[in-house]
PDB file of C-alpha atoms in Angstrom:
ATOM      1  CA  MET A   1      41.150 130.658-114.939  1.00 94.00           C
ATOM      2  CA  THR A   2      42.760 134.267-114.450  1.00 97.00           C
ATOM      3  CA  THR A   3      46.379 134.564-113.273  1.00 98.00           C
ATOM      4  CA  TYR A   4      47.166 137.974-111.699  1.00 98.00           C
ATOM      5  CA  GLY A   5      50.867 138.810-111.426  1.00 98.00           C
ATOM      6  CA  LEU A   6      51.997 141.515-109.137  1.00 98.00           C
ATOM      7  CA  LEU A   7      55.531 142.955-109.480  1.00 98.00           C
ATOM      8  CA  ILE A   8      57.311 143.675-106.039  1.00 98.00           C
ATOM      9  CA  PHE A   9      60.719 145.416-105.594  1.00 98.00           C
ATOM     10  CA  GLU A  10      62.576 147.068-102.891  1.00 98.00           C
ATOM     11  CA  ASP A  11      60.790 149.992-101.346  1.00 98.00           C
ATOM     12  CA  ALA A  12      57.582 149.583-103.307  1.00 98.00           C
ATOM     13  CA  GLU A  13      54.573 151.166-101.456  1.00 97.00           C
ATOM     14  CA  GLU A  14      52.837 148.396 -99.619  1.00 98.00           C
ATOM     15  CA  LEU A  15      49.358 149.125-100.181  1.00 97.00           C
ATOM     16  CA  ASP A  16      50.080 149.542-104.003  1.00 98.00           C
ATOM     17  CA  PHE A  17      50.365 145.805-104.210  1.00 98.00           C
ATOM     18  CA  VAL A  18      48.616 144.602-101.025  1.00 98.00           C
ATOM     19  CA  GLY A  19      45.392 146.372-101.808  1.00 97.00           C
ATOM     20  CA  PRO A  20      45.063 144.674-105.251  1.00 98.00           C
ATOM     21  CA  TRP A  21      46.357 141.506-103.834  1.00 98.00           C
ATOM     22  CA  GLU A  22      43.291 141.517-101.476  1.00 98.00           C
ATOM     23  CA  VAL A  23      40.813 142.224-104.445  1.00 98.00           C
ATOM     24  CA  PHE A  24      42.396 139.544-106.695  1.00 98.00           C
ATOM     25  CA  GLY A  25      42.748 137.030-104.060  1.00 97.00           C
ATOM     26  CA  THR A  26      39.238 137.519-102.666  1.00 98.00           C
ATOM     27  CA  SER A  27      37.939 137.142-106.310  1.00 98.00           C
ATOM     28  CA  ALA A  28      39.852 134.001-106.743  1.00 97.00           C
ATOM     29  CA  ALA A  29      38.665 132.400-103.639  1.00 97.00           C
ATOM     30  CA  LEU A  30      35.000 133.290-104.429  1.00 97.00           C
ATOM     31  CA  ARG A  31      35.110 132.151-108.073  1.00 94.00           C
ATOM     32  CA  GLU A  32      36.682 128.780-107.300  1.00 90.00           C
ATOM     33  CA  ALA A  33      37.859 128.686-111.077  1.00 93.00           C
ATOM     34  CA  GLY A  34      41.563 128.158-110.461  1.00 95.00           C
ATOM     35  CA  ASP A  35      42.410 131.773-110.441  1.00 97.00           C
ATOM     36  CA  ARG A  36      45.552 132.773-108.785  1.00 97.00           C
ATOM     37  CA  THR A  37      47.445 135.799-107.524  1.00 98.00           C
ATOM     38  CA  VAL A  38      51.250 135.634-107.648  1.00 98.00           C
ATOM     39  CA  LEU A  39      54.064 138.022-106.398  1.00 98.00           C
ATOM     40  CA  ILE A  40      56.885 138.422-108.896  1.00 98.00           C
ATOM     41  CA  ALA A  41      60.372 139.888-108.226  1.00 98.00           C
ATOM     42  CA  GLU A  42      63.570 139.934-109.960  1.00 98.00           C
ATOM     43  CA  ARG A  43      65.198 137.433-107.518  1.00 97.00           C
ATOM     44  CA  PRO A  44      63.809 134.957-105.039  1.00 98.00           C
ATOM     45  CA  ASP A  45      65.009 136.702-102.058  1.00 97.00           C
ATOM     46  CA  PRO A  46      62.606 138.550 -99.595  1.00 98.00           C
ATOM     47  CA  VAL A  47      61.643 142.184-100.622  1.00 97.00           C
ATOM     48  CA  ARG A  48      61.556 144.799 -98.210  1.00 98.00           C
ATOM     49  CA  ALA A  49      58.742 147.400 -99.123  1.00 97.00           C
ATOM     50  CA  VAL A  50      58.963 151.084 -98.266  1.00 97.00           C
ATOM     51  CA  LYS A  51      57.450 151.043 -94.703  1.00 97.00           C
ATOM     52  CA  GLY A  52      59.401 147.927 -93.692  1.00 97.00           C
ATOM     53  CA  MET A  53      57.056 144.983 -94.645  1.00 97.00           C
ATOM     54  CA  ARG A  54      59.109 142.019 -95.774  1.00 98.00           C
ATOM     55  CA  VAL A  55      57.430 139.975 -98.615  1.00 97.00           C
ATOM     56  CA  LEU A  56      58.553 136.741-100.235  1.00 98.00           C
ATOM     57  CA  PRO A  57      57.932 136.451-103.941  1.00 98.00           C
ATOM     58  CA  ASP A  58      56.273 133.486-105.437  1.00 98.00           C
ATOM     59  CA  HIS A  59      58.110 133.626-108.669  1.00 98.00           C
ATOM     60  CA  THR A  60      60.988 135.439-110.277  1.00 98.00           C
ATOM     61  CA  PHE A  61      61.173 137.012-113.810  1.00 98.00           C
ATOM     62  CA  ASP A  62      62.391 133.634-115.131  1.00 97.00           C
ATOM     63  CA  ASP A  63      59.846 131.250-113.826  1.00 97.00           C
ATOM     64  CA  HIS A  64      56.527 132.914-113.429  1.00 98.00           C
ATOM     65  CA  PRO A  65      53.386 131.479-115.185  1.00 98.00           C
ATOM     66  CA  PRO A  66      51.758 133.326-118.023  1.00 98.00           C
ATOM     67  CA  LEU A  67      49.885 136.247-116.889  1.00 98.00           C
ATOM     68  CA  ASP A  68      46.357 137.622-117.659  1.00 98.00           C
ATOM     69  CA  VAL A  69      46.952 140.643-115.501  1.00 98.00           C
ATOM     70  CA  LEU A  70      50.253 142.405-114.825  1.00 98.00           C
ATOM     71  CA  LEU A  71      50.255 144.825-111.881  1.00 98.00           C
ATOM     72  CA  VAL A  72      53.178 147.364-111.396  1.00 98.00           C
ATOM     73  CA  PRO A  73      53.213 149.288-108.153  1.00 98.00           C
ATOM     74  CA  GLY A  74      54.927 152.410-107.261  1.00 97.00           C
ATOM     75  CA  GLY A  75      56.846 153.807-104.429  1.00 95.00           C
ATOM     76  CA  ASP A  76      60.369 155.197-103.638  1.00 95.00           C
ATOM     77  CA  GLY A  77      62.009 152.189-104.999  1.00 94.00           C
ATOM     78  CA  ARG A  78      61.063 153.224-108.439  1.00 94.00           C
ATOM     79  CA  HIS A  79      64.156 155.584-108.388  1.00 95.00           C
ATOM     80  CA  GLN A  80      66.599 152.623-108.080  1.00 95.00           C
ATOM     81  CA  ILE A  81      64.687 150.213-110.329  1.00 96.00           C
ATOM     82  CA  SER A  82      67.056 147.859-112.385  1.00 97.00           C
ATOM     83  CA  PRO A  83      67.375 148.027-116.147  1.00 97.00           C
ATOM     84  CA  GLU A  84      66.444 144.261-115.867  1.00 98.00           C
ATOM     85  CA  THR A  85      63.122 144.983-114.261  1.00 98.00           C
ATOM     86  CA  LEU A  86      62.239 147.540-116.981  1.00 98.00           C
ATOM     87  CA  THR A  87      63.093 145.195-119.644  1.00 98.00           C
ATOM     88  CA  TRP A  88      60.928 142.444-117.928  1.00 98.00           C
ATOM     89  CA  ILE A  89      58.038 144.940-117.638  1.00 98.00           C
ATOM     90  CA  ALA A  90      58.184 145.883-121.286  1.00 98.00           C
ATOM     91  CA  LYS A  91      58.462 142.063-122.411  1.00 98.00           C
ATOM     92  CA  THR A  92      55.769 140.833-119.908  1.00 98.00           C
ATOM     93  CA  ALA A  93      53.353 143.682-120.835  1.00 98.00           C
ATOM     94  CA  ALA A  94      53.616 142.926-124.553  1.00 98.00           C
ATOM     95  CA  GLY A  95      52.190 139.555-123.948  1.00 97.00           C
ATOM     96  CA  THR A  96      49.681 140.141-121.183  1.00 98.00           C
ATOM     97  CA  PRO A  97      46.014 140.906-121.836  1.00 98.00           C
ATOM     98  CA  TRP A  98      45.669 143.623-119.129  1.00 98.00           C
ATOM     99  CA  VAL A  99      48.521 145.836-117.777  1.00 98.00           C
ATOM    100  CA  THR A 100      47.874 147.822-114.637  1.00 98.00           C
ATOM    101  CA  SER A 101      49.683 150.223-112.260  1.00 98.00           C
ATOM    102  CA  VAL A 102      49.111 151.880-108.911  1.00 98.00           C
ATOM    103  CA  CYS A 103      50.619 155.175-108.002  1.00 97.00           C
ATOM    104  CA  THR A 104      53.969 155.917-109.638  1.00 97.00           C
ATOM    105  CA  GLY A 105      54.011 152.510-111.233  1.00 98.00           C
ATOM    106  CA  SER A 106      52.708 154.449-114.363  1.00 98.00           C
ATOM    107  CA  ILE A 107      56.156 156.159-114.324  1.00 98.00           C
ATOM    108  CA  LEU A 108      57.791 152.680-114.529  1.00 98.00           C
ATOM    109  CA  LEU A 109      55.413 151.697-117.236  1.00 98.00           C
ATOM    110  CA  HIS A 110      56.381 154.921-119.103  1.00 98.00           C
ATOM    111  CA  GLN A 111      60.064 154.162-118.681  1.00 97.00           C
ATOM    112  CA  ALA A 112      59.648 150.725-119.917  1.00 98.00           C
ATOM    113  CA  GLY A 113      57.830 152.243-122.985  1.00 97.00           C
ATOM    114  CA  VAL A 114      54.349 150.711-122.225  1.00 98.00           C
ATOM    115  CA  ALA A 115      52.633 154.008-121.165  1.00 97.00           C
ATOM    116  CA  LYS A 116      53.973 156.136-123.964  1.00 94.00           C
ATOM    117  CA  ASN A 117      51.370 157.850-125.973  1.00 96.00           C
ATOM    118  CA  ARG A 118      48.697 156.651-123.604  1.00 97.00           C
ATOM    119  CA  ARG A 119      46.295 158.359-121.152  1.00 98.00           C
ATOM    120  CA  VAL A 120      47.456 157.524-117.508  1.00 98.00           C
ATOM    121  CA  ALA A 121      46.888 158.418-113.995  1.00 98.00           C
ATOM    122  CA  THR A 122      49.521 158.540-111.215  1.00 98.00           C
ATOM    123  CA  HIS A 123      49.783 159.778-107.627  1.00 97.00           C
ATOM    124  CA  HIS A 124      48.876 163.537-107.484  1.00 96.00           C
ATOM    125  CA  ALA A 125      52.409 164.526-106.243  1.00 96.00           C
ATOM    126  CA  SER A 126      53.996 162.884-109.264  1.00 97.00           C
ATOM    127  CA  GLU A 127      51.738 164.196-112.100  1.00 97.00           C
ATOM    128  CA  GLU A 128      54.007 166.941-113.243  1.00 97.00           C
ATOM    129  CA  GLU A 129      57.050 164.634-113.228  1.00 96.00           C
ATOM    130  CA  LEU A 130      55.331 162.176-115.479  1.00 97.00           C
ATOM    131  CA  GLU A 131      53.954 164.630-117.703  1.00 96.00           C
ATOM    132  CA  ALA A 132      57.426 166.282-118.173  1.00 97.00           C
ATOM    133  CA  ARG A 133      58.660 162.822-119.415  1.00 96.00           C
ATOM    134  CA  GLY A 134      56.692 163.504-122.581  1.00 96.00           C
ATOM    135  CA  ASP A 135      54.669 161.314-124.895  1.00 97.00           C
ATOM    136  CA  VAL A 136      51.990 160.686-122.397  1.00 97.00           C
ATOM    137  CA  THR A 137      48.507 162.272-121.391  1.00 98.00           C
ATOM    138  CA  VAL A 138      48.275 162.717-117.535  1.00 98.00           C
ATOM    139  CA  VAL A 139      44.627 162.495-116.413  1.00 98.00           C
ATOM    140  CA  ARG A 140      44.280 164.478-113.280  1.00 96.00           C
ATOM    141  CA  GLY A 141      41.309 163.888-110.857  1.00 94.00           C
ATOM    142  CA  GLU A 142      40.376 160.439-111.882  1.00 95.00           C
ATOM    143  CA  ARG A 143      40.890 157.442-109.533  1.00 95.00           C
ATOM    144  CA  TRP A 144      41.756 155.254-112.310  1.00 97.00           C
ATOM    145  CA  VAL A 145      42.066 155.694-116.167  1.00 98.00           C
ATOM    146  CA  VAL A 146      41.410 152.976-118.794  1.00 98.00           C
ATOM    147  CA  ASP A 147      43.261 153.237-122.193  1.00 98.00           C
ATOM    148  CA  GLY A 148      42.691 150.016-124.128  1.00 97.00           C
ATOM    149  CA  ASN A 149      44.317 147.285-122.150  1.00 98.00           C
ATOM    150  CA  LEU A 150      46.139 149.667-119.883  1.00 98.00           C
ATOM    151  CA  ILE A 151      44.667 150.656-116.591  1.00 98.00           C
ATOM    152  CA  THR A 152      46.494 153.029-114.278  1.00 98.00           C
ATOM    153  CA  SER A 153      45.313 154.452-110.929  1.00 98.00           C
ATOM    154  CA  GLN A 154      46.137 157.413-108.660  1.00 97.00           C
ATOM    155  CA  GLY A 155      48.110 156.695-105.381  1.00 92.00           C
ATOM    156  CA  VAL A 156      47.979 153.995-102.905  1.00 89.00           C
ATOM    157  CA  SER A 157      44.359 153.193-102.118  1.00 94.00           C
ATOM    158  CA  ALA A 158      43.314 154.051-105.573  1.00 96.00           C
ATOM    159  CA  GLY A 159      44.620 150.715-106.535  1.00 97.00           C
ATOM    160  CA  ILE A 160      41.845 148.937-104.628  1.00 97.00           C
ATOM    161  CA  ASP A 161      39.229 150.836-106.756  1.00 95.00           C
ATOM    162  CA  MET A 162      40.879 150.060-110.030  1.00 97.00           C
ATOM    163  CA  SER A 163      41.298 146.470-109.089  1.00 97.00           C
ATOM    164  CA  LEU A 164      37.671 146.217-108.218  1.00 97.00           C
ATOM    165  CA  TRP A 165      36.784 147.830-111.600  1.00 97.00           C
ATOM    166  CA  LEU A 166      38.912 145.177-113.331  1.00 98.00           C
ATOM    167  CA  VAL A 167      37.193 142.331-111.433  1.00 98.00           C
ATOM    168  CA  ASP A 168      33.862 143.705-112.391  1.00 97.00           C
ATOM    169  CA  HIS A 169      34.942 143.985-116.005  1.00 97.00           C
ATOM    170  CA  LEU A 170      36.570 140.427-116.129  1.00 97.00           C
ATOM    171  CA  HIS A 171      34.000 138.544-114.135  1.00 97.00           C
ATOM    172  CA  GLY A 172      30.708 140.675-114.007  1.00 97.00           C
ATOM    173  CA  ARG A 173      28.757 142.926-111.762  1.00 96.00           C
ATOM    174  CA  ASP A 174      27.436 140.100-109.519  1.00 97.00           C
ATOM    175  CA  HIS A 175      30.915 138.824-108.760  1.00 97.00           C
ATOM    176  CA  PHE A 176      32.071 142.337-108.236  1.00 96.00           C
ATOM    177  CA  LYS A 177      29.449 142.873-105.620  1.00 95.00           C
ATOM    178  CA  GLN A 178      30.457 139.571-103.873  1.00 96.00           C
ATOM    179  CA  VAL A 179      34.045 140.656-103.619  1.00 97.00           C
ATOM    180  CA  ARG A 180      33.275 144.077-102.387  1.00 95.00           C
ATOM    181  CA  GLY A 181      30.733 142.574 -99.866  1.00 95.00           C
ATOM    182  CA  TYR A 182      33.314 140.082 -98.584  1.00 97.00           C
ATOM    183  CA  MET A 183      35.849 142.748 -98.248  1.00 96.00           C
ATOM    184  CA  GLN A 184      33.350 145.053 -96.381  1.00 94.00           C
ATOM    185  CA  TYR A 185      34.692 147.698 -98.758  1.00 93.00           C
ATOM    186  CA  ASP A 186      33.160 151.094 -98.217  1.00 86.00           C
ATOM    187  CA  PRO A 187      34.611 153.791-100.304  1.00 77.00           C
ATOM    188  CA  ALA A 188      33.303 156.582 -98.118  1.00 76.00           C
ATOM    189  CA  PRO A 189      36.099 157.662 -95.881  1.00 74.00           C
ATOM    190  CA  PRO A 190      35.577 158.631 -92.040  1.00 75.00           C
ATOM    191  CA  TYR A 191      35.618 162.339 -91.689  1.00 73.00           C
ATOM    192  CA  ALA A 192      35.129 163.012 -95.420  1.00 64.00           C
ATOM    193  CA  ASP A 193      33.702 166.478 -94.798  1.00 65.00           C
ATOM    194  CA  GLU A 194      36.436 167.738 -92.541  1.00 64.00           C
TER     195      GLU A 194
END
């Protein structure tokens, strides 16, 4: 059984957590092994993401199950993230086999001490900001970067690719193909040559 825990917070970027949610949720449904995907927030109240989506967390920092995967999204809300959230990220990451981020979630991982002295990816518009924080190697031009048990991805849609890689790594290529097929995920965007 695999438990995926996705952090949510006010003004998080929707696709940063909804894209991976779709991948992990599809994987859980197809595996029928008791896998689950849960949303975790500091408080039990609904969270409003950056474009207005309202989301209800399944658990708080105090009552979530043990995690196999922690995902930290990015978004404008990272600028107002609470010290309690950073403390929770650090504590949870220390006991979680896989720690992941999408977009500027890697900056939150750095602030929490998790990404220091690691190779990471982030949204292209935030690469210089992250690099200026020091004690980190920002990898440019890669959709996702694996450094030990830490997986960070570039912005927004890159979280889907990173999550699919992790599903492949955890559960095998045949299962990955089932998940991708069910999602009808085609990584070639329309108008790619324009």
